[in-house]
């Protein structure tokens, strides 16, 4: 088990640097894996504003299915 239960982590920063997304795979005390997605952005010059969502292992299939539907919708309806 890694730091604070993290077993894997990666991040994506927007080109303009206004947001960073962290994708953290963590393990709880029972050994269950879950995904913690965190959005972080500078807040009024003092610190960062953070928002997160947790997706549990048993929900990942339905979560990724619906996420992909949403991404496909955006792609198909994007104004050119």
Short mmCIF file of N, CA and C in Angstrom, two decimals:
data_model
loop_
_atom_site.label_atom_id
_atom_site.label_comp_id
_atom_site.label_asym_id
_atom_site.label_seq_id
_atom_site.Cartn_x
_atom_site.Cartn_y
_atom_site.Cartn_z
N UNK A 1 0.85 -1.17 0.00
CA UNK A 1 0.00 0.00 0.00
C UNK A 1 0.89 1.23 0.00
N UNK A 2 0.56 2.21 -0.82
CA UNK A 2 1.35 3.43 -0.92
C UNK A 2 0.94 4.48 0.09
N UNK A 3 1.43 5.67 -0.11
CA UNK A 3 1.12 6.81 0.74
C UNK A 3 -0.38 7.05 0.79
N UNK A 4 -0.97 7.08 1.98
CA UNK A 4 -2.41 7.29 2.19
C UNK A 4 -3.24 6.31 1.38
N UNK A 5 -2.72 5.14 1.12
CA UNK A 5 -3.48 4.13 0.41
C UNK A 5 -3.40 4.23 -1.09
N UNK A 6 -2.63 5.21 -1.62
CA UNK A 6 -2.53 5.34 -3.08
C UNK A 6 -1.66 4.22 -3.64
N UNK A 7 -2.17 3.53 -4.66
CA UNK A 7 -1.40 2.48 -5.32
C UNK A 7 -1.00 2.89 -6.73
N UNK A 8 -1.67 3.91 -7.28
CA UNK A 8 -1.35 4.42 -8.61
C UNK A 8 -1.89 5.84 -8.70
N UNK A 9 -1.16 6.70 -9.40
CA UNK A 9 -1.63 8.07 -9.58
C UNK A 9 -1.07 8.64 -10.87
N UNK A 10 -1.89 9.41 -11.56
CA UNK A 10 -1.43 10.15 -12.73
C UNK A 10 -2.22 11.45 -12.78
N UNK A 11 -1.74 12.40 -13.60
CA UNK A 11 -2.43 13.68 -13.65
C UNK A 11 -2.42 14.23 -15.06
N UNK A 12 -3.37 15.14 -15.31
CA UNK A 12 -3.47 15.84 -16.58
C UNK A 12 -3.69 17.31 -16.27
N UNK A 13 -2.85 18.16 -16.85
CA UNK A 13 -2.98 19.60 -16.66
C UNK A 13 -3.43 20.22 -17.97
N UNK A 14 -4.41 21.12 -17.89
CA UNK A 14 -4.91 21.78 -19.10
C UNK A 14 -3.81 22.65 -19.70
N UNK A 15 -3.91 22.88 -21.01
CA UNK A 15 -2.90 23.67 -21.72
C UNK A 15 -2.72 25.06 -21.11
N UNK A 16 -3.80 25.65 -20.64
CA UNK A 16 -3.71 26.99 -20.07
C UNK A 16 -3.31 26.97 -18.59
N UNK A 17 -3.15 25.80 -18.02
CA UNK A 17 -2.71 25.67 -16.64
C UNK A 17 -3.74 26.03 -15.59
N UNK A 18 -4.98 26.24 -16.01
CA UNK A 18 -6.01 26.65 -15.06
C UNK A 18 -6.58 25.50 -14.24
N UNK A 19 -6.41 24.28 -14.72
CA UNK A 19 -6.94 23.12 -14.00
C UNK A 19 -5.97 21.95 -14.11
N UNK A 20 -5.94 21.19 -13.04
CA UNK A 20 -5.21 19.93 -13.05
C UNK A 20 -6.17 18.85 -12.56
N UNK A 21 -6.17 17.74 -13.25
CA UNK A 21 -6.99 16.59 -12.87
C UNK A 21 -6.06 15.48 -12.40
N UNK A 22 -6.35 14.95 -11.23
CA UNK A 22 -5.59 13.84 -10.67
C UNK A 22 -6.46 12.59 -10.71
N UNK A 23 -5.88 11.49 -11.13
CA UNK A 23 -6.56 10.20 -11.18
C UNK A 23 -5.80 9.27 -10.21
N UNK A 24 -6.39 9.06 -9.05
CA UNK A 24 -5.73 8.31 -7.99
C UNK A 24 -6.46 6.99 -7.73
N UNK A 25 -5.74 5.90 -7.90
CA UNK A 25 -6.28 4.59 -7.52
C UNK A 25 -5.81 4.35 -6.09
N UNK A 26 -6.76 4.08 -5.22
CA UNK A 26 -6.45 3.88 -3.81
C UNK A 26 -6.98 2.54 -3.34
N UNK A 27 -6.44 2.12 -2.21
CA UNK A 27 -6.88 0.88 -1.58
C UNK A 27 -7.34 1.20 -0.17
N UNK A 28 -8.53 0.72 0.19
CA UNK A 28 -9.01 0.97 1.55
C UNK A 28 -8.47 -0.09 2.51
N UNK A 29 -8.83 0.01 3.75
CA UNK A 29 -8.32 -0.91 4.78
C UNK A 29 -8.70 -2.36 4.53
N UNK A 30 -9.81 -2.58 3.82
CA UNK A 30 -10.24 -3.95 3.51
C UNK A 30 -9.58 -4.49 2.24
N UNK A 31 -8.76 -3.67 1.58
CA UNK A 31 -8.08 -4.10 0.36
C UNK A 31 -8.86 -3.83 -0.91
N UNK A 32 -10.00 -3.14 -0.81
CA UNK A 32 -10.80 -2.81 -1.98
C UNK A 32 -10.19 -1.62 -2.71
N UNK A 33 -10.17 -1.69 -4.04
CA UNK A 33 -9.65 -0.58 -4.84
C UNK A 33 -10.77 0.37 -5.24
N UNK A 34 -10.43 1.65 -5.34
CA UNK A 34 -11.39 2.64 -5.83
C UNK A 34 -10.63 3.75 -6.53
N UNK A 35 -11.34 4.48 -7.37
CA UNK A 35 -10.77 5.59 -8.13
C UNK A 35 -11.23 6.89 -7.49
N UNK A 36 -10.28 7.78 -7.27
CA UNK A 36 -10.58 9.12 -6.76
C UNK A 36 -10.12 10.10 -7.83
N UNK A 37 -11.07 10.81 -8.45
CA UNK A 37 -10.76 11.81 -9.48
C UNK A 37 -10.87 13.18 -8.81
N UNK A 38 -9.81 13.97 -8.90
CA UNK A 38 -9.77 15.27 -8.24
C UNK A 38 -9.47 16.35 -9.26
N UNK A 39 -10.28 17.41 -9.24
CA UNK A 39 -10.01 18.61 -10.04
C UNK A 39 -9.44 19.64 -9.07
N UNK A 40 -8.33 20.26 -9.46
CA UNK A 40 -7.70 21.27 -8.62
C UNK A 40 -7.43 22.50 -9.47
N UNK A 41 -7.77 23.68 -8.92
CA UNK A 41 -7.50 24.93 -9.64
C UNK A 41 -7.16 26.01 -8.63
N UNK A 42 -6.29 26.95 -9.05
CA UNK A 42 -5.92 28.04 -8.14
C UNK A 42 -7.15 28.81 -7.69
N UNK A 43 -7.13 29.23 -6.43
CA UNK A 43 -8.27 29.95 -5.85
C UNK A 43 -7.82 31.32 -5.35
N UNK A 44 -8.18 32.34 -6.07
CA UNK A 44 -7.98 33.74 -5.66
C UNK A 44 -6.60 34.01 -5.07
N UNK A 45 -5.57 33.42 -5.66
CA UNK A 45 -4.22 33.68 -5.22
C UNK A 45 -3.80 33.03 -3.91
N UNK A 46 -4.73 32.39 -3.22
CA UNK A 46 -4.39 31.75 -1.94
C UNK A 46 -4.87 30.30 -1.95
N UNK A 47 -3.98 29.42 -2.24
CA UNK A 47 -4.33 28.00 -2.19
C UNK A 47 -5.04 27.52 -3.44
N UNK A 48 -5.73 26.41 -3.28
CA UNK A 48 -6.39 25.75 -4.40
C UNK A 48 -7.81 25.36 -4.02
N UNK A 49 -8.66 25.38 -5.02
CA UNK A 49 -10.02 24.87 -4.87
C UNK A 49 -10.01 23.45 -5.42
N UNK A 50 -10.55 22.51 -4.66
CA UNK A 50 -10.51 21.11 -5.07
C UNK A 50 -11.91 20.51 -5.03
N UNK A 51 -12.18 19.68 -6.03
CA UNK A 51 -13.43 18.92 -6.09
C UNK A 51 -13.05 17.48 -6.40
N UNK A 52 -13.77 16.54 -5.81
CA UNK A 52 -13.41 15.14 -6.09
C UNK A 52 -14.65 14.27 -6.21
N UNK A 53 -14.44 13.16 -6.87
CA UNK A 53 -15.47 12.14 -7.01
C UNK A 53 -14.79 10.80 -6.77
N UNK A 54 -15.48 9.92 -6.09
CA UNK A 54 -14.97 8.59 -5.80
C UNK A 54 -15.82 7.58 -6.55
N UNK A 55 -15.15 6.67 -7.25
CA UNK A 55 -15.84 5.60 -7.97
C UNK A 55 -15.31 4.27 -7.42
N UNK A 56 -16.22 3.49 -6.86
CA UNK A 56 -15.83 2.22 -6.27
C UNK A 56 -15.70 1.15 -7.34
N UNK A 57 -14.85 0.18 -7.05
CA UNK A 57 -14.52 -0.88 -8.01
C UNK A 57 -15.77 -1.55 -8.58
N UNK A 58 -16.76 -1.81 -7.74
CA UNK A 58 -17.96 -2.50 -8.22
C UNK A 58 -18.82 -1.63 -9.14
N UNK A 59 -18.55 -0.32 -9.18
CA UNK A 59 -19.33 0.60 -10.02
C UNK A 59 -18.58 1.04 -11.27
N UNK A 60 -17.34 0.62 -11.45
CA UNK A 60 -16.51 1.13 -12.54
C UNK A 60 -17.06 0.81 -13.92
N UNK A 61 -17.61 -0.37 -14.10
CA UNK A 61 -18.11 -0.73 -15.43
C UNK A 61 -19.25 0.19 -15.85
N UNK A 62 -20.23 0.39 -14.99
CA UNK A 62 -21.35 1.26 -15.34
C UNK A 62 -20.90 2.72 -15.42
N UNK A 63 -19.97 3.12 -14.56
CA UNK A 63 -19.45 4.49 -14.59
C UNK A 63 -18.76 4.77 -15.92
N UNK A 64 -17.86 3.87 -16.34
CA UNK A 64 -17.14 4.10 -17.60
C UNK A 64 -18.08 4.04 -18.80
N UNK A 65 -19.08 3.18 -18.74
CA UNK A 65 -20.06 3.10 -19.83
C UNK A 65 -20.79 4.43 -20.00
N UNK A 66 -21.29 4.98 -18.90
CA UNK A 66 -22.04 6.23 -18.96
C UNK A 66 -21.13 7.43 -19.24
N UNK A 67 -19.92 7.39 -18.72
CA UNK A 67 -18.95 8.44 -19.04
C UNK A 67 -18.67 8.46 -20.53
N UNK A 68 -18.47 7.29 -21.13
CA UNK A 68 -18.20 7.22 -22.56
C UNK A 68 -19.37 7.74 -23.37
N UNK A 69 -20.60 7.43 -22.95
CA UNK A 69 -21.79 7.97 -23.63
C UNK A 69 -21.78 9.49 -23.60
N UNK A 70 -21.43 10.05 -22.46
CA UNK A 70 -21.39 11.50 -22.31
C UNK A 70 -20.31 12.12 -23.19
N UNK A 71 -19.14 11.51 -23.23
CA UNK A 71 -18.06 12.01 -24.07
C UNK A 71 -18.42 11.91 -25.55
N UNK A 72 -19.06 10.81 -25.94
CA UNK A 72 -19.50 10.66 -27.33
C UNK A 72 -20.52 11.72 -27.70
N UNK A 73 -21.44 12.03 -26.79
CA UNK A 73 -22.44 13.06 -27.04
C UNK A 73 -21.77 14.41 -27.27
N UNK A 74 -20.83 14.75 -26.41
CA UNK A 74 -20.12 16.03 -26.57
C UNK A 74 -19.40 16.07 -27.90
N UNK A 75 -18.72 15.00 -28.25
CA UNK A 75 -17.98 14.94 -29.51
C UNK A 75 -18.92 15.09 -30.70
N UNK A 76 -20.06 14.42 -30.66
CA UNK A 76 -21.01 14.44 -31.77
C UNK A 76 -21.77 15.75 -31.89
N UNK A 77 -21.89 16.51 -30.81
CA UNK A 77 -22.68 17.73 -30.82
C UNK A 77 -21.85 19.00 -30.67
N UNK A 78 -20.56 18.86 -30.77
CA UNK A 78 -19.67 20.01 -30.67
C UNK A 78 -19.88 20.90 -31.88
N UNK A 79 -19.99 22.19 -31.63
CA UNK A 79 -20.12 23.13 -32.75
C UNK A 79 -18.76 23.26 -33.42
N UNK A 80 -18.77 23.28 -34.72
CA UNK A 80 -17.50 23.35 -35.46
C UNK A 80 -17.23 24.74 -35.88
#
